[in-house]
Amino acid sequence: MKEMIYEVGSFVFLGIIIVALLGALHHFFPHLIETISQYLRGRTPRY
């Protein structure tokens, strides 16, 4: 049971790190995030 709690804790910790990294990326490179989200949504290259 204790091991499961540790696993969930590490998952939550990873999630927090990922969200923080995405927030920092969005703060420093808003255009990059916009391009990636558009690519993921449409997958249509814009030239």
Short mmCIF file of N, CA and C in Angstrom, two decimals:
data_model
loop_
_atom_site.label_atom_id
_atom_site.label_comp_id
_atom_site.label_asym_id
_atom_site.label_seq_id
_atom_site.Cartn_x
_atom_site.Cartn_y
_atom_site.Cartn_z
N MET A 1 0.84 -1.21 0.00
CA MET A 1 0.00 0.00 0.00
C MET A 1 0.87 1.26 0.00
N LYS A 2 1.95 1.19 0.77
CA LYS A 2 2.84 2.35 0.85
C LYS A 2 3.50 2.63 -0.50
N GLU A 3 3.85 1.55 -1.21
CA GLU A 3 4.49 1.72 -2.53
C GLU A 3 3.56 2.43 -3.50
N MET A 4 2.26 2.10 -3.43
CA MET A 4 1.30 2.74 -4.32
C MET A 4 1.22 4.23 -4.03
N ILE A 5 1.24 4.59 -2.76
CA ILE A 5 1.20 6.01 -2.39
C ILE A 5 2.44 6.72 -2.96
N TYR A 6 3.59 6.06 -2.88
CA TYR A 6 4.81 6.66 -3.43
C TYR A 6 4.69 6.84 -4.93
N GLU A 7 4.12 5.85 -5.62
CA GLU A 7 3.95 5.95 -7.07
C GLU A 7 3.04 7.12 -7.43
N VAL A 8 1.90 7.23 -6.75
CA VAL A 8 0.97 8.33 -7.02
C VAL A 8 1.64 9.66 -6.72
N GLY A 9 2.42 9.71 -5.65
CA GLY A 9 3.12 10.93 -5.29
C GLY A 9 4.11 11.34 -6.36
N SER A 10 4.83 10.36 -6.91
CA SER A 10 5.80 10.68 -7.96
C SER A 10 5.09 11.14 -9.23
N PHE A 11 3.93 10.53 -9.52
CA PHE A 11 3.16 10.96 -10.69
C PHE A 11 2.70 12.40 -10.53
N VAL A 12 2.19 12.73 -9.33
CA VAL A 12 1.73 14.10 -9.06
C VAL A 12 2.90 15.06 -9.17
N PHE A 13 4.06 14.66 -8.63
CA PHE A 13 5.26 15.49 -8.68
C PHE A 13 5.67 15.75 -10.13
N LEU A 14 5.66 14.69 -10.95
CA LEU A 14 5.99 14.83 -12.37
C LEU A 14 5.00 15.75 -13.06
N GLY A 15 3.71 15.59 -12.73
CA GLY A 15 2.68 16.44 -13.34
C GLY A 15 2.91 17.90 -13.02
N ILE A 16 3.25 18.17 -11.75
CA ILE A 16 3.50 19.56 -11.33
C ILE A 16 4.70 20.12 -12.09
N ILE A 17 5.76 19.30 -12.22
CA ILE A 17 6.96 19.76 -12.95
C ILE A 17 6.61 20.06 -14.40
N ILE A 18 5.83 19.17 -15.03
CA ILE A 18 5.47 19.36 -16.44
C ILE A 18 4.65 20.63 -16.61
N VAL A 19 3.68 20.83 -15.72
CA VAL A 19 2.84 22.03 -15.80
C VAL A 19 3.68 23.29 -15.60
N ALA A 20 4.62 23.24 -14.65
CA ALA A 20 5.49 24.39 -14.41
C ALA A 20 6.37 24.67 -15.63
N LEU A 21 6.90 23.60 -16.24
CA LEU A 21 7.72 23.78 -17.44
C LEU A 21 6.91 24.36 -18.58
N LEU A 22 5.68 23.85 -18.75
CA LEU A 22 4.82 24.38 -19.81
C LEU A 22 4.50 25.85 -19.54
N GLY A 23 4.25 26.19 -18.28
CA GLY A 23 3.98 27.58 -17.93
C GLY A 23 5.17 28.48 -18.26
N ALA A 24 6.37 28.00 -17.92
CA ALA A 24 7.58 28.77 -18.20
C ALA A 24 7.78 28.92 -19.71
N LEU A 25 7.57 27.81 -20.44
CA LEU A 25 7.70 27.86 -21.90
C LEU A 25 6.70 28.84 -22.49
N HIS A 26 5.47 28.80 -21.97
CA HIS A 26 4.44 29.69 -22.48
C HIS A 26 4.78 31.14 -22.18
N HIS A 27 5.45 31.36 -21.03
CA HIS A 27 5.83 32.72 -20.65
C HIS A 27 6.96 33.23 -21.54
N PHE A 28 7.91 32.35 -21.84
CA PHE A 28 9.08 32.80 -22.60
C PHE A 28 8.89 32.68 -24.12
N PHE A 29 8.17 31.62 -24.55
CA PHE A 29 7.97 31.42 -25.98
C PHE A 29 6.48 31.23 -26.29
N PRO A 30 5.67 32.28 -26.18
CA PRO A 30 4.23 32.13 -26.46
C PRO A 30 3.97 31.72 -27.90
N HIS A 31 4.80 32.20 -28.82
CA HIS A 31 4.59 31.88 -30.24
C HIS A 31 4.85 30.39 -30.49
N LEU A 32 5.86 29.85 -29.81
CA LEU A 32 6.20 28.43 -29.96
C LEU A 32 5.03 27.55 -29.52
N ILE A 33 4.46 27.87 -28.37
CA ILE A 33 3.33 27.08 -27.85
C ILE A 33 2.15 27.18 -28.80
N GLU A 34 1.92 28.38 -29.33
CA GLU A 34 0.82 28.58 -30.27
C GLU A 34 1.01 27.71 -31.51
N THR A 35 2.22 27.71 -32.04
CA THR A 35 2.52 26.92 -33.23
C THR A 35 2.33 25.43 -32.96
N ILE A 36 2.82 24.97 -31.80
CA ILE A 36 2.69 23.54 -31.44
C ILE A 36 1.23 23.17 -31.28
N SER A 37 0.45 24.02 -30.61
CA SER A 37 -0.96 23.69 -30.40
C SER A 37 -1.72 23.68 -31.73
N GLN A 38 -1.39 24.60 -32.61
CA GLN A 38 -2.02 24.60 -33.93
C GLN A 38 -1.63 23.35 -34.70
N TYR A 39 -0.36 22.95 -34.59
CA TYR A 39 0.11 21.75 -35.28
C TYR A 39 -0.61 20.52 -34.74
N LEU A 40 -0.77 20.45 -33.41
CA LEU A 40 -1.44 19.30 -32.81
C LEU A 40 -2.92 19.28 -33.15
N ARG A 41 -3.51 20.47 -33.28
CA ARG A 41 -4.95 20.52 -33.58
C ARG A 41 -5.21 20.17 -35.04
N GLY A 42 -4.52 20.86 -35.95
CA GLY A 42 -4.85 20.70 -37.36
C GLY A 42 -3.90 19.80 -38.12
N ARG A 43 -2.62 19.79 -37.71
CA ARG A 43 -1.58 19.05 -38.44
C ARG A 43 -1.50 19.51 -39.90
N THR A 44 -1.80 20.79 -40.14
CA THR A 44 -1.67 21.34 -41.48
C THR A 44 -0.52 22.34 -41.48
N PRO A 45 0.53 22.10 -42.26
CA PRO A 45 1.68 23.01 -42.29
C PRO A 45 1.31 24.36 -42.90
N ARG A 46 1.75 25.42 -42.21
CA ARG A 46 1.47 26.77 -42.70
C ARG A 46 2.74 27.35 -43.29
N TYR A 47 2.73 27.67 -44.56
CA TYR A 47 3.92 28.24 -45.20
C TYR A 47 3.67 29.69 -45.57
#
